[in-house]
Coordinates of C-alpha atoms in Angstrom, one line a residue:
X1 CA -11.0 -0.2 -14.3
X2 CA -11.3 3.2 -15.9
X3 CA -10.4 6.1 -13.6
X4 CA -13.3 8.5 -12.9
X5 CA -11.1 11.5 -12.6
X6 CA -8.8 13.7 -14.8
X7 CA -7.6 16.3 -12.2
X8 CA -6.5 16.2 -8.5
X9 CA -9.7 18.0 -7.6
X10 CA -11.8 15.3 -9.3
X11 CA -9.7 12.6 -7.5
X12 CA -10.5 14.3 -4.2
X13 CA -14.2 14.2 -5.1
X14 CA -13.8 10.5 -6.0
X15 CA -12.4 9.7 -2.5
X16 CA -15.4 11.4 -0.9
X17 CA -17.8 9.1 -2.7
X18 CA -16.1 5.8 -1.8
X19 CA -18.4 2.9 -0.7
X20 CA -18.4 1.5 2.8
X21 CA -18.3 -2.1 3.9
X22 CA -21.5 -4.1 3.8
X23 CA -22.8 -3.8 7.4
X24 CA -25.2 -6.8 6.9
X25 CA -22.4 -9.0 5.7
X26 CA -20.3 -7.9 8.7
X27 CA -23.1 -8.7 11.1
X28 CA -23.7 -12.1 9.5
X29 CA -20.0 -12.9 9.7
X30 CA -19.9 -11.9 13.3
X31 CA -22.9 -14.2 14.0
X32 CA -21.3 -17.1 12.1
X33 CA -18.0 -16.6 14.0
X34 CA -19.9 -17.0 17.3
X35 CA -21.3 -20.4 16.2
X36 CA -18.0 -22.0 15.0
X37 CA -16.6 -25.0 16.8
X38 CA -14.1 -23.2 19.0
X39 CA -14.1 -21.3 22.3
X40 CA -15.1 -17.6 21.8
X41 CA -12.0 -15.6 20.7
X42 CA -9.8 -18.7 20.5
X43 CA -8.5 -17.7 17.0
X44 CA -7.6 -14.3 18.2
X45 CA -7.0 -11.7 15.6
X46 CA -7.8 -14.2 12.8
X47 CA -11.4 -13.8 13.8
X48 CA -11.3 -10.0 13.4
X49 CA -9.6 -10.3 10.1
X50 CA -12.2 -12.7 8.7
X51 CA -15.1 -10.5 9.8
X52 CA -13.4 -7.4 8.3
X53 CA -12.8 -9.2 5.0
X54 CA -16.3 -10.6 4.9
X55 CA -17.8 -7.1 5.3
X56 CA -15.9 -5.8 2.3
X57 CA -16.7 -8.8 0.1
X58 CA -20.4 -8.7 1.0
X59 CA -20.8 -12.3 2.2
X60 CA -20.6 -14.0 5.6
X61 CA -18.6 -16.9 4.1
X62 CA -16.0 -15.3 1.8
X63 CA -13.1 -17.0 0.0
X64 CA -9.8 -15.7 -1.3
X65 CA -9.3 -17.1 -4.8
X66 CA -7.8 -14.4 -7.0
X67 CA -5.3 -12.2 -5.1
X68 CA -3.4 -9.7 -7.1
X69 CA 0.1 -8.3 -6.4
X70 CA 0.8 -5.1 -8.4
X71 CA 4.4 -3.7 -8.6
X72 CA 4.9 -0.1 -9.8
X73 CA 8.3 1.3 -10.8
X74 CA 9.4 4.9 -11.2
X75 CA 12.6 6.9 -11.1
X76 CA 13.4 10.0 -9.0
X77 CA 15.2 13.1 -10.0
X78 CA 16.3 13.6 -6.3
X79 CA 18.8 10.8 -6.8
X80 CA 21.0 13.4 -8.3
X81 CA 21.6 14.5 -4.7
X82 CA 23.3 11.2 -3.9
X83 CA 20.6 9.8 -1.6
X84 CA 20.9 6.2 -2.6
X85 CA 23.5 3.5 -2.4
X86 CA 22.5 2.3 -5.9
X87 CA 22.4 4.1 -9.3
X88 CA 19.0 5.0 -10.9
X89 CA 19.5 2.5 -13.7
X90 CA 18.9 -0.3 -11.2
X91 CA 15.2 0.5 -11.3
X92 CA 14.9 -0.7 -14.9
X93 CA 17.2 -3.6 -14.3
X94 CA 15.0 -4.8 -11.5
X95 CA 11.9 -4.4 -13.6
X96 CA 13.4 -6.8 -16.1
X97 CA 14.1 -9.2 -13.2
X98 CA 10.5 -9.0 -12.1
X99 CA 9.3 -9.6 -15.7
X100 CA 11.6 -12.7 -15.9
X101 CA 10.4 -14.1 -12.5
X102 CA 13.7 -13.7 -10.7
X103 CA 12.9 -11.4 -7.8
X104 CA 11.8 -12.2 -4.2
X105 CA 8.3 -10.8 -4.9
X106 CA 7.9 -13.3 -7.8
X107 CA 8.5 -16.2 -5.4
X108 CA 6.3 -14.8 -2.7
X109 CA 3.5 -14.0 -5.0
X110 CA 3.7 -17.6 -6.5
X111 CA 3.7 -19.1 -3.0
X112 CA 0.6 -17.1 -2.0
X113 CA -1.2 -18.1 -5.2
X114 CA -1.3 -14.4 -6.4
X115 CA -1.3 -13.1 -9.9
X116 CA 1.6 -10.6 -10.2
X117 CA 1.6 -7.6 -12.6
X118 CA 4.4 -5.0 -13.2
X119 CA 3.9 -1.5 -14.4
X120 CA 6.8 0.8 -15.3
X121 CA 6.0 4.6 -15.2
X122 CA 8.2 6.6 -17.6
X123 CA 11.5 5.2 -16.3
X124 CA 13.4 7.2 -18.9
X125 CA 11.9 10.4 -17.5
X126 CA 12.7 10.8 -13.8
X127 CA 10.6 13.0 -11.6
X128 CA 12.1 16.5 -11.0
X129 CA 14.5 17.0 -8.1
X130 CA 12.0 18.0 -5.4
X131 CA 14.6 20.3 -3.7
X132 CA 14.5 22.5 -6.8
X133 CA 10.8 22.2 -8.0
X134 CA 7.7 20.0 -7.5
X135 CA 8.6 16.4 -8.3
X136 CA 5.6 16.2 -10.7
X137 CA 3.2 18.5 -12.5
X138 CA -0.4 18.0 -11.8
X139 CA -0.8 16.3 -15.1
X140 CA 2.0 13.9 -14.3
X141 CA 0.7 12.9 -10.9
X142 CA -2.8 12.4 -12.3
X143 CA -1.4 10.1 -15.0
X144 CA 0.4 8.1 -12.3
X145 CA -2.8 7.9 -10.1
X146 CA -4.8 6.7 -13.1
X147 CA -2.1 4.1 -14.0
X148 CA -2.5 2.7 -10.5
X149 CA -6.3 2.9 -10.6
X150 CA -6.5 1.0 -14.0
X151 CA -4.0 -1.6 -12.8
X152 CA -6.5 -3.1 -10.3
X153 CA -8.2 -6.1 -11.8
X154 CA -11.9 -5.9 -10.8
X155 CA -12.0 -9.7 -10.6
X156 CA -9.4 -9.7 -7.8
X157 CA -10.5 -10.4 -4.3
X158 CA -7.4 -9.0 -2.6
X159 CA -4.8 -6.5 -3.6
X160 CA -1.2 -5.9 -2.6
X161 CA 0.7 -2.9 -4.0
X162 CA 4.5 -2.9 -4.2
X163 CA 7.2 -0.7 -5.7
X164 CA 10.6 -0.4 -7.2
X165 CA 12.3 3.0 -7.5
X166 CA 15.9 3.9 -6.6
X167 CA 15.5 7.0 -4.2
X168 CA 12.0 6.3 -3.2
X169 CA 12.6 6.0 0.5
X170 CA 13.8 9.6 0.3
X171 CA 10.5 10.5 -1.3
X172 CA 8.5 8.5 1.2
X173 CA 10.3 10.2 4.1
X174 CA 9.6 13.6 2.7
X175 CA 5.9 12.8 2.3
X176 CA 5.7 11.5 5.9
X177 CA 7.4 14.6 7.3
X178 CA 5.3 17.0 5.2
X179 CA 2.1 15.4 6.4
X180 CA 2.9 14.4 10.0
X181 CA 5.5 16.9 11.0
X182 CA 8.6 16.3 13.1
X183 CA 12.2 16.5 12.0
X184 CA 13.7 15.0 8.9
X185 CA 15.8 12.7 11.0
X186 CA 12.7 11.2 12.5
X187 CA 11.6 9.9 9.1
X188 CA 14.8 9.3 7.2
X189 CA 16.5 5.9 7.2
X190 CA 19.2 4.1 5.4
X191 CA 17.0 2.7 2.7
X192 CA 19.1 0.5 0.4
X193 CA 22.0 0.9 2.9
X194 CA 23.6 4.3 2.7
X195 CA 26.6 4.9 5.0
X196 CA 26.6 7.6 7.7
X197 CA 27.6 10.4 5.3
X198 CA 24.9 9.3 2.9
X199 CA 22.3 9.2 5.6
X200 CA 23.2 12.8 6.6
X201 CA 23.0 13.9 3.0
X202 CA 19.6 12.2 2.6
X203 CA 18.3 13.7 5.8
X204 CA 19.3 17.2 4.6
X205 CA 17.6 16.6 1.2
X206 CA 14.4 15.5 2.9
X207 CA 14.4 18.6 5.1
X208 CA 15.1 20.9 2.1
X209 CA 12.3 19.4 0.1
X210 CA 9.7 19.7 2.8
X211 CA 10.8 23.3 3.5
X212 CA 10.5 24.2 -0.2
X213 CA 7.0 22.7 -0.5
X214 CA 5.5 23.5 2.9
X215 CA 1.8 23.9 3.8
X216 CA 0.4 21.7 1.0
X217 CA -2.6 19.4 1.3
X218 CA -1.9 15.6 1.1
X219 CA -2.5 15.3 -2.7
X220 CA -0.3 18.3 -3.3
X221 CA 2.4 16.8 -1.0
X222 CA 2.2 13.7 -3.3
X223 CA 2.7 15.8 -6.3
X224 CA 5.5 17.9 -4.9
X225 CA 7.5 15.3 -3.0
X226 CA 6.3 11.9 -4.3
X227 CA 7.2 9.7 -7.2
X228 CA 5.2 8.1 -10.0
X229 CA 5.3 4.7 -8.4
X230 CA 4.1 6.1 -5.1
X231 CA 1.2 8.0 -6.8
X232 CA 0.4 4.8 -8.7
X233 CA 0.1 2.9 -5.4
X234 CA -2.1 5.6 -4.0
X235 CA -4.3 5.3 -7.1
X236 CA -4.5 1.5 -6.9
X237 CA -5.4 1.5 -3.2
X238 CA -8.2 3.9 -3.9
X239 CA -9.4 1.9 -6.9
X240 CA -9.5 -1.2 -4.7
X241 CA -11.8 0.7 -2.3
X242 CA -14.1 1.7 -5.1
X243 CA -14.5 -2.0 -6.0
X244 CA -14.7 -3.1 -2.3
X245 CA -11.5 -5.2 -2.7
X246 CA -9.5 -5.5 0.5
X247 CA -5.9 -4.3 0.5
X248 CA -2.8 -5.5 2.4
X249 CA -0.3 -2.6 2.7
X250 CA 3.4 -3.3 2.4
X251 CA 6.2 -1.4 4.1
X252 CA 7.5 2.2 4.6
X253 CA 7.1 3.4 1.0
X254 CA 3.7 1.8 0.4
X255 CA 2.5 3.2 3.8
X256 CA 3.6 6.7 2.8
X257 CA 1.5 6.4 -0.4
X258 CA -1.4 5.2 1.8
X259 CA -0.9 8.0 4.3
X260 CA -1.9 10.4 1.5
X261 CA -5.3 8.8 1.3
X262 CA -5.6 8.5 5.1
X263 CA -5.2 12.2 5.5
X264 CA -7.1 13.3 2.4
X265 CA -10.3 11.5 3.3
X266 CA -11.4 10.2 6.7
X267 CA -11.8 6.4 6.6
X268 CA -10.1 6.1 3.2
X269 CA -8.1 3.1 4.4
X270 CA -10.9 1.2 6.2
X271 CA -10.5 -1.5 3.5
X272 CA -6.8 -1.9 4.2
X273 CA -4.6 -3.7 6.8
X274 CA -0.9 -3.5 7.4
X275 CA 0.9 -6.6 6.2
X276 CA 4.1 -6.2 8.2
X277 CA 6.4 -3.9 10.1
X278 CA 9.4 -2.9 8.1
X279 CA 12.9 -2.6 9.4
X280 CA 12.9 1.0 8.0
X281 CA 12.9 2.8 11.4
X282 CA 10.0 5.3 10.7
X283 CA 7.6 2.7 9.5
X284 CA 6.1 2.2 13.0
X285 CA 5.3 5.9 13.2
X286 CA 3.5 5.8 9.9
X287 CA 1.5 2.8 11.0
X288 CA 0.7 4.5 14.3
X289 CA -0.5 7.5 12.4
X290 CA -2.9 5.4 10.3
X291 CA -3.9 3.2 13.3
X292 CA -2.8 0.0 11.6
X293 CA -1.4 -3.0 13.5
X294 CA 1.0 -5.1 11.3
X295 CA 0.4 -8.8 10.9
X296 CA 4.1 -9.7 10.7
X297 CA 7.4 -8.4 12.0
X298 CA 10.2 -10.2 10.3
X299 CA 12.8 -7.4 9.9
X300 CA 12.1 -7.0 6.2
X301 CA 13.2 -3.9 4.3
X302 CA 13.1 -5.1 0.7
X303 CA 10.0 -3.4 -0.5
X304 CA 8.5 -4.8 -3.7
X305 CA 5.4 -5.7 -1.8
X306 CA 7.3 -8.6 -0.2
X307 CA 6.0 -8.3 3.4
X308 CA 2.4 -7.8 2.2
X309 CA 2.6 -10.8 -0.1
X310 CA 3.8 -13.0 2.8
X311 CA 0.8 -11.7 4.8
X312 CA -1.7 -13.0 2.1
X313 CA -1.3 -16.4 3.6
X314 CA -2.2 -15.2 7.1
X315 CA -5.4 -13.7 5.7
X316 CA -6.1 -16.8 3.7
X317 CA -5.8 -18.8 6.9
X318 CA -8.2 -16.5 8.7
X319 CA -10.8 -16.8 5.9
X320 CA -10.3 -20.6 5.5
X321 CA -11.1 -21.1 9.2
X322 CA -14.1 -18.7 9.2
X323 CA -15.7 -20.0 6.0
X324 CA -14.7 -23.7 6.2
X325 CA -15.1 -24.6 9.9
X326 CA -18.3 -26.3 11.0
X327 CA -20.7 -24.7 13.4
X328 CA -21.6 -26.4 16.7
X329 CA -24.9 -27.4 15.2
X330 CA -23.4 -28.8 12.0
X331 CA -20.8 -30.8 13.8
X332 CA -23.1 -32.1 16.5
X333 CA -20.8 -30.6 19.2
X334 CA -22.3 -29.2 22.4
X335 CA -21.8 -25.5 22.7
X336 CA -20.8 -23.5 25.7

């Protein structure tokens, strides 16, 4: 899909014009749910998920046939501050692993029946060190947003966004702190596994970045403290909304990218659910801020879209029951 914006201002305007769910389809799905051969509420949250999905797809009997997992990769200049346990060249090496089918997300996407796409964003040009200057110029962040927007296949009926980028938990922590407040220690975790000294250094870097770029609106926070892969996820989640394609959010980094939309435009994430609760400590606080309840809690902290990809099967199960079950009348079963 072509992006209908060329500046951050135009992106803000695009967010304000986003469509809502189909209220008629939602009502019809609710009515159908009440007629299925089960006691009311017996399928718990699966019922709510199916009705939510039906509203966004515009039908009371939806199906999930073409889910898409999109991985975005970018490099971060702030890695020069020693915030990661791995060198920046691992980003490109992992992209190659994705492309050859060797990563966890490849296996999870395949298991969920999802098409998987990988987009590298200028890996040879890291963002600027955000403790010294904005991470990206406006042009750079807009290019990343447009890359994410264009990556969404309009034929998809479900979207998961994932990421790869050494140093991106530092960027995500800085975005969360800049938007939601609190101390750097509240948002900064061990990421890829830094030791105590590395965690202290990382926390200091987050605090310095937020102090340097204080009092910005959410999209300016993304520009000043984000990374290209985070901005691309923000763009992809927004594009899915424009096409009424439901989204499953992944972990801490994806949620930081989504937080930008949540705070930039009320209701911008109504088409999105949280796939899982990450082991990265501050993820729960991000989910609370966005009022999202995760589907899974498995102690994952890999990123790559892995937790959200696992959650595709949960949503598929909800839709299969809703659309495939017989009603009491169809089955000849006496209702309550």
